[in-house]
XYZ file of N, CA and C in Angstrom:
765
model
N -14.705 -7.600 -15.713
C -13.576 -8.492 -15.251
C -13.566 -9.346 -13.870
N -13.019 -10.276 -14.320
C -13.079 -11.587 -12.964
C -11.802 -12.347 -12.892
N -10.931 -11.738 -13.051
C -9.623 -11.869 -12.559
C -9.233 -12.755 -11.400
N -10.234 -12.104 -10.323
C -10.123 -13.053 -9.104
C -11.063 -13.718 -8.301
N -11.961 -14.112 -9.225
C -13.138 -14.994 -9.118
C -12.478 -15.914 -8.335
N -12.638 -16.343 -7.023
C -12.750 -17.734 -5.975
C -11.321 -17.391 -5.372
N -10.832 -15.927 -5.468
C -9.471 -15.710 -4.390
C -9.310 -14.984 -3.627
N -8.512 -14.785 -2.269
C -9.317 -14.018 -0.964
C -7.894 -13.342 -1.100
N -7.962 -11.847 -0.883
C -6.986 -10.945 -0.336
C -7.215 -10.177 0.890
N -6.071 -9.991 1.534
C -6.083 -9.114 3.169
C -5.466 -8.430 2.577
N -6.302 -7.036 2.947
C -5.583 -5.628 2.570
C -5.514 -5.155 3.961
N -4.353 -4.740 4.335
C -4.217 -3.856 5.497
C -4.296 -1.980 5.161
N -4.953 -1.401 6.091
C -4.950 -0.220 5.761
C -6.312 0.201 4.941
N -7.458 -0.901 5.082
C -8.384 -1.120 4.219
C -9.586 -0.344 4.559
N -9.432 0.441 5.327
C -10.647 1.399 5.848
C -10.817 2.681 5.329
N -9.721 3.094 4.594
C -9.558 4.157 4.109
C -8.605 4.128 2.653
N -8.551 5.303 1.772
C -7.575 5.596 0.992
C -7.333 4.458 -0.092
N -6.108 4.152 -0.030
C -5.652 3.658 -1.152
C -6.534 2.182 -1.029
N -6.062 1.521 0.360
C -6.530 0.097 0.716
C -7.965 0.075 0.488
N -9.048 0.920 0.787
C -10.372 1.041 0.413
C -10.615 0.787 -0.717
N -9.793 1.892 -1.659
C -10.053 1.474 -3.333
C -9.575 0.288 -3.666
N -8.521 -0.206 -3.141
C -8.258 -1.619 -3.636
C -9.061 -3.053 -3.104
N -9.689 -2.752 -2.269
C -10.769 -3.512 -1.789
C -11.901 -3.559 -2.483
N -12.214 -2.474 -2.774
C -13.226 -2.237 -3.563
C -12.997 -2.933 -5.307
N -12.027 -2.997 -5.829
C -11.486 -3.048 -7.046
C -11.504 -4.769 -6.809
N -10.917 -4.997 -5.991
C -10.541 -6.779 -5.951
C -12.085 -7.391 -5.802
N -12.820 -6.531 -5.212
C -14.316 -7.268 -4.964
C -14.640 -7.222 -6.312
N -14.845 -6.234 -6.885
C -15.599 -6.143 -7.980
C -15.154 -7.091 -8.939
N -13.769 -7.791 -8.909
C -13.369 -8.905 -9.980
C -13.604 -9.988 -9.176
N -14.277 -10.226 -8.337
C -14.620 -11.390 -7.790
C -13.961 -12.063 -6.502
N -12.812 -11.218 -6.009
C -12.377 -11.794 -4.988
C -13.179 -11.301 -3.813
N -12.817 -11.928 -2.547
C -13.021 -12.074 -1.372
C -12.324 -11.352 -0.619
N -12.397 -10.377 0.367
C -11.515 -9.454 0.959
C -11.650 -9.554 2.425
N -10.314 -9.351 3.120
C -10.330 -9.085 4.277
C -9.608 -7.609 4.564
N -10.618 -6.729 5.355
C -9.920 -5.606 5.399
C -9.540 -5.266 6.910
N -8.662 -4.635 7.535
C -8.164 -4.740 8.520
C -7.470 -3.176 8.617
N -7.574 -2.584 10.306
C -6.932 -1.095 10.416
C -7.498 -1.129 11.804
N -6.813 0.225 12.355
C -7.215 -0.065 13.785
C -8.503 0.831 13.998
N -9.224 1.216 13.128
C -10.418 1.930 13.750
C -11.424 0.965 12.802
N -12.224 0.357 14.118
C -13.260 -0.047 13.485
C -14.397 0.459 12.503
N -14.747 1.610 13.413
C -15.715 2.483 12.896
C -15.460 2.731 11.264
N -14.171 3.161 10.927
C -13.938 3.288 9.823
C -14.135 2.106 9.173
N -13.475 0.752 9.071
C -13.636 -0.176 8.589
C -14.640 -0.567 8.371
N -16.238 -0.468 9.422
C -17.355 -1.185 9.043
C -18.129 0.193 7.650
N -17.742 1.254 7.803
C -18.344 2.471 6.948
C -17.644 1.738 5.517
N -16.674 1.542 5.705
C -15.888 1.035 4.211
C -16.653 -0.087 3.526
N -17.118 -0.829 4.481
C -17.539 -2.342 4.314
C -19.033 -1.941 4.033
N -19.497 -1.293 4.694
C -21.216 -1.095 4.649
C -21.783 -1.257 3.040
N -20.984 -0.725 2.065
C -21.569 -1.032 0.710
C -20.898 -2.374 -0.141
N -19.959 -3.011 0.761
C -19.675 -4.369 0.000
C -20.367 -5.169 0.423
N -20.149 -6.494 -0.937
C -20.891 -7.564 -0.495
C -20.760 -8.567 0.788
N -21.503 -8.434 1.594
C -21.375 -9.010 3.171
C -20.577 -10.427 3.227
N -20.963 -11.211 1.994
C -20.760 -12.680 2.103
C -19.097 -12.671 1.578
N -18.634 -11.537 0.899
C -17.440 -11.618 0.412
C -16.222 -10.584 1.352
N -16.604 -10.398 2.553
C -15.802 -9.186 3.190
C -15.939 -9.547 4.569
N -14.800 -9.334 5.109
C -14.188 -9.754 6.669
C -13.596 -8.404 7.267
N -14.399 -7.569 8.049
C -13.853 -6.529 9.034
C -12.818 -6.879 10.103
N -11.921 -6.533 10.334
C -10.735 -7.245 11.314
C -10.003 -5.830 11.732
N -10.521 -5.491 12.867
C -9.701 -4.088 13.370
C -8.305 -4.868 14.007
N -7.185 -4.096 13.582
C -5.868 -4.387 14.187
C -5.235 -3.534 14.089
N -3.975 -3.270 14.760
C -2.976 -2.263 14.880
C -1.827 -3.517 14.160
N -1.672 -3.222 12.909
C -0.658 -4.317 12.204
C 0.961 -3.664 12.679
N 1.334 -3.000 13.816
C 2.525 -2.650 13.672
C 2.849 -3.388 14.999
N 1.848 -4.383 15.587
C 2.013 -5.266 16.695
C 1.762 -6.980 15.837
N 2.841 -7.446 16.134
C 3.024 -8.649 15.715
C 1.923 -9.803 16.022
N 1.829 -9.723 17.196
C 0.348 -10.556 17.502
C -0.658 -10.315 16.564
N -1.045 -9.025 16.707
C -1.867 -8.827 15.546
C -2.198 -9.341 14.425
N -1.243 -8.726 13.673
C -0.879 -9.668 12.679
C -1.045 -11.023 12.000
N -0.445 -11.595 13.379
C -1.021 -13.548 13.387
C -2.123 -13.559 13.146
N -3.146 -12.804 14.175
C -4.179 -13.076 14.478
C -5.036 -12.524 13.012
N -4.504 -11.545 12.505
C -5.202 -11.141 11.219
C -5.140 -12.155 10.203
N -4.254 -12.668 10.136
C -3.929 -13.756 8.776
C -4.470 -14.792 9.094
N -4.739 -15.481 10.595
C -5.115 -16.189 10.773
C -7.111 -16.071 10.936
N -7.687 -15.081 11.114
C -8.833 -14.870 10.935
C -9.493 -14.928 9.519
N -8.439 -14.613 8.233
C -8.903 -14.675 7.028
C -8.562 -16.289 6.901
N -7.529 -17.045 7.012
C -8.017 -18.371 6.853
C -9.217 -18.597 7.439
N -9.484 -18.697 8.495
C -10.697 -19.281 9.210
C -11.961 -18.953 8.364
N -12.054 -17.513 8.209
C -13.271 -17.270 7.169
C -13.428 -17.978 5.675
N -11.932 -17.642 4.727
C -12.452 -18.110 3.511
C -11.467 -18.945 3.201
N -10.471 -19.658 4.184
C -9.977 -20.968 4.053
C -8.400 -20.885 2.890
N -8.046 -19.843 2.475
C -7.152 -19.558 2.334
C -6.333 -17.933 1.903
N -5.248 -17.734 1.359
C -5.299 -16.461 1.104
C -3.923 -16.359 -0.066
N -4.570 -15.532 -1.314
C -4.022 -15.257 -2.519
C -3.179 -13.901 -2.527
N -3.513 -12.937 -2.083
C -2.945 -11.698 -2.043
C -2.706 -11.029 -0.964
N -1.708 -10.873 -0.782
C -1.393 -9.604 0.586
C -1.335 -8.361 0.345
N -2.024 -7.482 0.205
C -1.795 -5.720 0.047
C -1.692 -5.030 1.428
N -0.315 -4.857 1.650
C 0.345 -4.085 2.537
C 0.067 -2.529 2.463
N -1.035 -2.020 2.636
C -1.509 -0.369 2.219
C -1.464 0.380 3.321
N -1.318 -0.245 4.768
C -1.780 0.440 5.778
C -0.486 1.521 5.899
N -0.187 2.864 6.861
C 0.894 3.675 6.942
C 0.425 4.923 7.329
N 1.605 5.598 7.805
C 1.646 6.655 7.874
C 2.227 7.890 7.238
N 2.052 8.819 7.266
C 3.225 10.087 6.742
C 3.964 10.335 8.294
N 5.004 10.931 7.921
C 5.737 11.597 9.087
C 6.584 12.886 8.498
N 6.549 13.894 8.550
C 6.919 15.293 8.499
C 8.306 15.504 9.366
N 9.136 16.122 8.837
C 10.552 16.247 9.783
C 11.867 16.015 9.218
N 12.941 16.456 9.494
C 14.366 16.310 9.264
C 14.628 15.340 10.368
N 15.832 14.908 10.293
C 16.457 13.836 11.248
C 16.378 14.683 12.395
N 17.173 15.776 12.370
C 16.748 16.529 13.396
C 15.568 16.967 14.555
N 14.711 17.109 13.812
C 13.215 17.107 13.696
C 12.325 16.265 14.777
N 13.082 14.838 14.325
C 12.119 13.348 14.024
C 12.545 13.133 15.909
N 11.701 12.795 16.642
C 11.881 12.479 17.921
C 11.638 10.985 17.770
N 12.302 10.186 19.012
C 12.347 8.947 19.182
C 11.089 8.044 19.147
N 10.356 8.705 19.790
C 8.648 8.195 20.009
C 8.047 8.318 18.132
N 8.491 9.232 17.473
C 8.053 9.484 16.227
C 8.527 8.556 14.860
N 9.953 8.316 15.198
C 10.324 7.456 14.415
C 10.111 5.846 14.793
N 10.103 5.725 15.928
C 9.465 4.434 16.322
C 8.026 4.019 15.522
N 7.045 4.988 15.933
C 5.920 4.856 15.211
C 6.088 4.783 13.991
N 6.656 5.662 13.086
C 6.669 5.319 11.650
C 7.385 4.322 11.147
N 8.292 3.756 11.779
C 8.840 2.202 11.565
C 7.937 1.409 11.806
N 6.974 1.460 12.979
C 6.073 0.599 13.129
C 4.759 0.446 11.923
N 4.675 1.160 11.738
C 3.076 1.880 10.869
C 3.470 0.937 9.417
N 4.973 1.790 9.091
C 4.990 1.419 7.652
C 5.994 0.537 7.110
N 6.639 -0.200 8.045
C 7.799 -1.153 7.934
C 7.536 -2.456 8.592
N 7.515 -2.290 9.674
C 7.362 -3.550 10.579
C 6.012 -4.604 10.114
N 5.026 -3.342 10.065
C 3.609 -3.866 9.562
C 3.763 -5.033 8.217
N 4.444 -4.265 7.439
C 4.648 -5.277 6.035
C 5.507 -6.518 6.454
N 6.356 -6.479 7.410
C 7.386 -7.404 7.411
C 6.188 -8.510 8.316
N 5.486 -8.192 9.500
C 4.364 -9.054 10.349
C 3.785 -9.843 9.620
N 2.970 -9.158 8.707
C 1.971 -9.738 8.031
C 2.183 -10.370 6.924
N 3.414 -10.091 6.431
C 4.143 -10.997 5.199
C 4.555 -12.373 5.743
N 5.612 -12.590 7.030
C 5.808 -13.418 7.585
C 4.469 -14.235 8.025
N 3.827 -13.933 8.316
C 2.501 -14.654 8.867
C 1.744 -15.422 7.742
N 1.687 -14.435 6.555
C 0.851 -15.037 5.572
C 1.799 -16.032 4.792
N 2.750 -15.643 4.603
C 3.918 -16.589 3.412
C 3.677 -18.133 3.629
N 3.155 -18.825 4.359
C 2.670 -20.370 4.227
C 1.527 -20.204 3.649
N 0.488 -19.890 3.537
C -0.610 -19.634 3.097
C -0.341 -19.157 1.406
N 0.271 -18.306 1.327
C 0.581 -17.613 -0.314
C 1.605 -18.778 -0.901
N 2.273 -19.437 -0.380
C 3.061 -20.613 -0.640
C 1.983 -21.686 -1.286
N 0.992 -22.087 -0.758
C 0.237 -22.932 -0.862
C -0.644 -22.363 -2.268
N -0.617 -21.491 -2.487
C -1.804 -20.680 -3.653
C -1.032 -20.139 -4.822
N 0.638 -19.857 -4.234
C 1.210 -19.391 -5.638
C 0.855 -18.095 -5.681
N 0.653 -17.483 -4.558
C 0.135 -16.136 -4.266
C 1.244 -15.010 -4.566
N 0.747 -13.923 -3.904
C 1.813 -12.605 -4.108
C 1.315 -11.616 -3.281
N 2.297 -10.836 -2.778
C 2.462 -9.950 -2.003
C 2.542 -8.682 -2.910
N 1.637 -7.503 -2.569
C 1.810 -6.088 -3.230
C 1.983 -5.201 -1.971
N 3.147 -4.738 -1.714
C 3.319 -3.736 -0.961
C 3.148 -2.374 -1.354
N 2.244 -1.176 -0.622
C 2.192 -0.189 -1.070
C 3.500 1.197 -0.402
N 4.415 1.510 -1.551
C 5.338 1.976 -1.080
C 4.891 3.607 -1.437
N 5.951 4.225 -2.044
C 5.857 5.929 -2.060
C 6.651 6.115 -3.159
N 6.646 7.181 -4.090
C 8.272 7.672 -4.641
C 9.227 7.957 -3.623
N 8.902 8.037 -2.546
C 9.992 8.049 -1.357
C 10.720 6.607 -1.174
N 10.048 5.764 -2.025
C 10.720 4.138 -1.899
C 11.990 4.325 -3.131
N 11.681 5.236 -4.157
C 12.790 5.620 -5.122
C 13.654 6.595 -4.984
N 13.330 7.681 -4.122
C 14.601 8.867 -3.969
C 14.403 9.256 -2.757
N 15.208 9.997 -2.445
C 14.902 11.202 -1.201
C 14.319 12.567 -1.354
N 13.797 13.167 -0.288
C 13.102 14.698 -0.404
C 13.259 15.137 0.956
N 12.677 16.424 0.929
C 12.982 17.701 2.164
C 11.728 16.855 3.030
N 12.251 17.051 4.220
C 11.661 17.296 5.317
C 10.744 15.656 5.635
N 11.106 14.736 5.064
C 10.969 13.555 5.544
C 11.649 12.724 5.484
N 12.336 12.716 6.615
C 13.682 12.200 6.727
C 13.091 10.547 7.443
N 12.385 10.268 7.958
C 11.720 9.256 8.855
C 10.915 8.436 7.566
N 10.168 8.973 7.127
C 9.318 8.316 5.726
C 10.098 8.157 4.985
N 10.918 8.748 4.195
C 12.020 8.139 3.109
C 12.559 6.991 3.489
N 12.778 7.103 4.720
C 13.693 6.141 5.203
C 13.098 4.761 5.172
N 11.753 4.448 5.644
C 11.171 3.197 5.853
C 10.159 2.975 4.642
N 10.086 4.010 4.107
C 9.543 3.645 2.276
C 10.465 2.953 1.622
N 11.791 3.305 1.972
C 12.834 2.877 0.940
C 13.085 1.420 1.161
N 12.780 1.350 2.803
C 13.126 -0.064 3.246
C 12.261 -1.064 2.722
N 10.516 -0.592 2.549
C 9.790 -1.338 2.246
C 10.216 -2.013 1.045
N 10.610 -1.004 -0.352
C 10.929 -1.485 -1.531
C 11.962 -2.735 -1.436
N 12.861 -2.426 -0.522
C 13.828 -3.402 -0.742
C 13.408 -4.629 0.126
N 12.703 -4.535 1.321
C 12.229 -5.670 1.863
C 11.240 -6.777 0.486
N 10.581 -6.018 -0.094
C 9.715 -6.648 -1.242
C 10.674 -7.335 -2.071
N 11.964 -6.729 -2.343
C 12.699 -7.241 -3.264
C 13.227 -8.645 -2.843
N 13.492 -8.641 -1.425
C 14.204 -9.858 -0.767
C 13.049 -10.853 -0.776
N 11.890 -10.523 -0.579
C 10.780 -11.324 -0.582
C 10.473 -12.155 -1.698
N 10.540 -11.449 -2.977
C 10.889 -11.665 -4.321
C 11.841 -12.626 -4.499
N 13.177 -12.409 -4.218
C 13.999 -13.454 -4.325
C 13.828 -14.640 -3.311
N 13.550 -14.765 -2.308
C 13.602 -15.791 -1.337
C 12.265 -16.881 -1.723
N 11.311 -15.949 -2.008
C 9.929 -17.025 -2.190
C 9.799 -17.197 -3.744
N 10.490 -16.689 -4.881
C 10.478 -16.918 -6.094
C 10.098 -18.617 -6.484
N 10.756 -18.954 -5.621
C 11.300 -20.735 -5.738
C 9.743 -21.351 -5.281
N 9.155 -20.911 -4.367
C 7.724 -21.106 -3.940
C 6.393 -20.929 -4.783
N 7.066 -20.118 -5.998
C 5.975 -19.477 -6.634
C 5.273 -18.481 -6.370
N 5.835 -17.636 -4.986
C 5.162 -16.542 -4.649
C 5.832 -14.949 -5.169
N 5.289 -14.036 -5.599
C 5.411 -12.991 -6.170
C 5.474 -12.292 -4.784
N 6.233 -11.119 -4.956
C 6.220 -9.695 -4.475
C 6.517 -8.351 -5.306
N 5.849 -7.454 -5.112
C 5.983 -6.333 -5.520
C 5.541 -4.996 -4.824
N 5.981 -3.691 -5.319
C 5.882 -2.880 -4.603
C 5.213 -1.576 -5.789
N 4.129 -0.993 -5.348
C 3.743 0.165 -6.036
C 4.338 1.171 -5.361
N 4.470 2.439 -6.156
C 4.834 3.531 -5.338
C 4.353 4.696 -5.785
N 3.409 5.535 -5.249
C 2.496 6.385 -5.429
C 3.170 7.668 -5.395
N 2.953 8.574 -6.031
C 2.913 9.916 -5.874
C 2.223 10.389 -5.307
N 1.769 12.012 -5.472
C 0.885 12.713 -4.617
C -0.279 11.871 -5.234
N -1.019 11.689 -3.608
C -2.971 10.792 -4.356
C -3.509 11.289 -3.176
N -4.894 11.597 -3.829
C -5.619 12.228 -3.071
C -6.182 11.257 -2.100
N -6.020 11.244 -0.807
C -6.391 10.275 0.307
C -6.796 11.402 1.324
N -7.115 10.621 2.527
C -7.347 11.475 3.629
C -6.278 12.142 4.220
N -4.854 11.310 4.077
C -3.379 11.559 4.526
C -3.237 13.011 3.990
N -3.683 13.055 2.637
C -3.271 14.366 2.202
C -4.243 15.308 1.851
N -5.407 15.360 2.223
C -6.500 16.408 2.283
C -6.044 17.676 2.656
N -5.260 17.652 3.663
C -5.151 19.077 4.423
C -4.107 20.166 3.547
N -3.323 19.138 2.152
C -2.202 20.400 1.683
C -3.273 20.703 0.498
N -4.575 19.941 0.077
C -5.211 20.094 -0.981
C -5.836 21.648 -1.501
N -5.779 22.042 -0.340
C -6.221 23.708 -0.160
C -5.397 25.002 -0.232
N -4.003 24.108 -0.399
C -2.494 25.222 -0.409
C -2.130 25.169 -2.157
N -2.897 26.295 -2.366
C -2.448 26.380 -3.716
C -1.130 26.827 -4.123
N -0.421 27.536 -3.212
C 1.239 27.750 -3.510
C 1.722 26.716 -3.550
N 1.233 25.579 -2.316
C 2.273 24.139 -2.498
C 1.832 23.212 -3.526
N 0.707 23.368 -4.088
C 0.130 22.465 -5.372
C 1.124 23.085 -6.456
N 1.065 24.046 -6.564
C 1.535 24.521 -7.863
C 3.227 24.107 -7.759
N 3.802 24.119 -6.644
C 5.226 23.695 -6.572
C 5.220 22.119 -6.964
N 4.323 21.538 -6.607
C 4.212 19.791 -6.866
C 3.786 19.950 -8.369
N 2.925 20.558 -8.924
C 2.822 20.508 -10.421
C 3.864 20.718 -11.419
N 4.610 21.403 -10.721
C 6.101 21.488 -11.532
C 6.823 20.766 -11.803
N 6.804 19.789 -10.752
C 7.403 18.471 -10.750
C 6.996 17.228 -11.184
N 5.584 17.207 -11.646
C 4.686 15.971 -11.937
C 4.265 16.218 -13.325
N 4.897 15.904 -14.349
C 4.747 16.146 -15.761
C 2.882 16.126 -16.420
N 2.432 15.122 -15.465
C 0.453 14.939 -15.630
C 0.072 16.261 -14.915
N 0.362 17.185 -14.062
C 0.679 18.377 -13.459
C -1.167 17.689 -12.623
N -1.069 16.857 -11.880
C -1.969 16.480 -11.252
C -1.719 15.341 -9.998
N -2.379 15.266 -8.825
C -2.270 14.212 -8.241
C -3.466 12.691 -8.791
N -3.021 11.887 -7.787
C -3.597 10.509 -8.603
C -4.777 10.400 -8.131
N -5.381 9.748 -8.190
C -6.676 9.038 -7.255
C -6.423 7.730 -6.896
N -7.170 7.765 -5.650
C -6.983 6.683 -5.053
C -7.105 4.899 -6.058
N -8.195 5.024 -6.819
C -8.411 4.120 -7.427
C -7.550 4.048 -8.798
N -6.859 4.689 -9.158
C -5.972 4.456 -10.208
C -4.679 3.917 -9.640
N -4.979 4.092 -8.348
C -3.400 3.055 -7.681
C -4.007 1.586 -7.674
N -4.999 1.579 -6.823
C -6.142 0.337 -6.964
C -5.692 -0.431 -7.747
N -5.822 0.257 -9.356
C -6.088 -0.492 -10.631
C -4.290 -0.778 -10.535
N -3.413 -0.150 -10.496
C -1.782 -0.640 -10.726
C -1.690 -2.353 -9.698
N -1.979 -2.126 -8.204
C -2.196 -3.258 -7.440
C -3.123 -4.317 -7.972
N -4.031 -4.242 -8.893
C -4.907 -5.421 -9.126
C -4.263 -5.969 -9.815
N -3.125 -4.753 -11.060
C -2.582 -5.750 -11.813
C -1.452 -6.868 -11.408
N -0.711 -6.056 -10.542
C 0.417 -6.932 -9.841
C 0.080 -7.927 -8.972
N -1.341 -7.982 -8.749
C -1.693 -9.293 -7.467
C -2.325 -9.995 -8.785
N -2.797 -9.572 -10.113
C -3.570 -10.507 -11.135
C -2.357 -11.638 -11.618
N -2.741 -12.886 -12.230
C -2.472 -14.065 -13.116
C -1.850 -13.177 -14.414
N -2.224 -11.789 -14.828
C -1.771 -11.061 -16.160
C -0.048 -10.872 -15.546
N 0.081 -10.627 -14.547
C 1.857 -9.896 -14.102
C 2.081 -11.085 -13.343
N 2.123 -12.316 -14.111
C 2.651 -13.712 -13.499
C 4.134 -13.808 -13.689
N 4.789 -13.136 -14.390
C 6.227 -13.132 -14.538
C 6.788 -11.566 -14.035
N 6.194 -11.114 -13.512
C 6.393 -9.727 -12.827
C 6.811 -10.103 -11.164
N 7.807 -9.931 -10.559
C 8.337 -10.125 -9.065
C 9.486 -9.053 -9.125
N 9.207 -8.374 -7.675
C 10.736 -7.514 -7.278
C 10.470 -6.373 -8.056
N 9.424 -5.860 -8.606
C 9.601 -4.350 -8.968
C 8.992 -3.302 -8.067
N 9.457 -2.492 -8.139
C 8.683 -0.564 -7.381
C 8.697 -0.137 -8.790
N 7.330 -0.298 -8.883
C 6.312 0.427 -9.995
C 5.980 1.793 -9.635
N 6.212 2.754 -10.164
C 6.269 4.455 -10.070
C 4.127 4.641 -10.537
N 3.514 5.075 -9.759
C 2.540 5.248 -10.111
C 2.049 6.743 -9.818
N 2.686 7.707 -10.387
C 3.182 9.014 -9.923
C 2.639 10.193 -10.869
N 2.227 9.658 -11.969
C 2.387 10.910 -13.076
C 3.440 11.273 -13.676
N 4.426 10.615 -13.583
C 5.681 10.800 -14.274
C 6.593 11.836 -13.476
N 6.280 11.471 -12.159
C 6.808 12.640 -11.093
C 8.834 11.954 -11.013
N 8.807 10.979 -11.055
C 10.392 10.336 -11.160
C 10.868 9.880 -12.269
N 10.184 10.461 -13.343
C 10.661 10.050 -14.548
C 11.710 11.378 -15.092
N 11.418 12.717 -14.118
C 12.005 14.116 -14.405
C 13.958 14.012 -13.987
N 14.591 14.549 -14.654
C 15.898 14.918 -13.803
C 15.875 15.698 -12.898
N 14.825 16.162 -12.675
C 14.823 17.165 -11.254
C 14.670 18.979 -11.756
N 14.955 19.309 -13.076
C 15.518 20.183 -13.440
C 14.218 20.938 -13.510
N 14.263 22.609 -14.092
C 12.771 23.169 -14.270
C 12.568 22.722 -15.757
N 11.300 23.432 -16.170
C 10.849 23.308 -17.694
C 11.838 24.186 -18.814
N 12.554 23.828 -19.211
C 13.529 24.885 -19.944
C 12.825 25.354 -20.976
N 13.094 26.422 -21.424
C 12.840 26.893 -22.642
C 11.072 27.777 -22.557
N 10.493 27.502 -21.345
C 9.381 27.896 -20.884
C 9.112 29.759 -21.765
């Protein structure tokens, strides 16, 4: 496939997980990519097997506005345009409201929400020029609450609604904005629970397909939303979750 020939994507969180898988998918379809993240070593490891003439590694803390501005400018300086912004950077935060410290709350808001706001604002003039799109990586937590993730649930829900606002405001300029909402996905962030058989058994009870997603499966959904095949799709929050959010939360009756 060559849906992205000649196009340029900026991907935050591009050194690991869903961000890295998305970079590889878009490169395979012809794009040039800029991968950003806090750790230069991880970015360089991710980029090692990528075509060097079509990848730019840019270390940045995207919770900081000035670094987001610099990221977007570096992308334009290197490749001359931006067609797609993928906000895949983020962090998990476990805890109830009572258990969440001020510092952890501020860190989660910065990593998961402010980063999306700052990069989107910086990229919009360039996306208007190309009639491009934003794809934000939310979560099933963008669509509903859950236990022991109060801060994470709050900011991921905000990401989905920020995306809808961008879709409304920027549609007249030809810019689309969508959110992918992964469920349990095998990435470095969730590796720690993959050996917990009891916890996984509880997870499978809530997921009709009875398994976690692979990062490249989420990348496929991102690639669709960023492509011209989704030219009329904007403002959606697309579950990529094995069916987790299609259930009513009850048990499997009649077993």
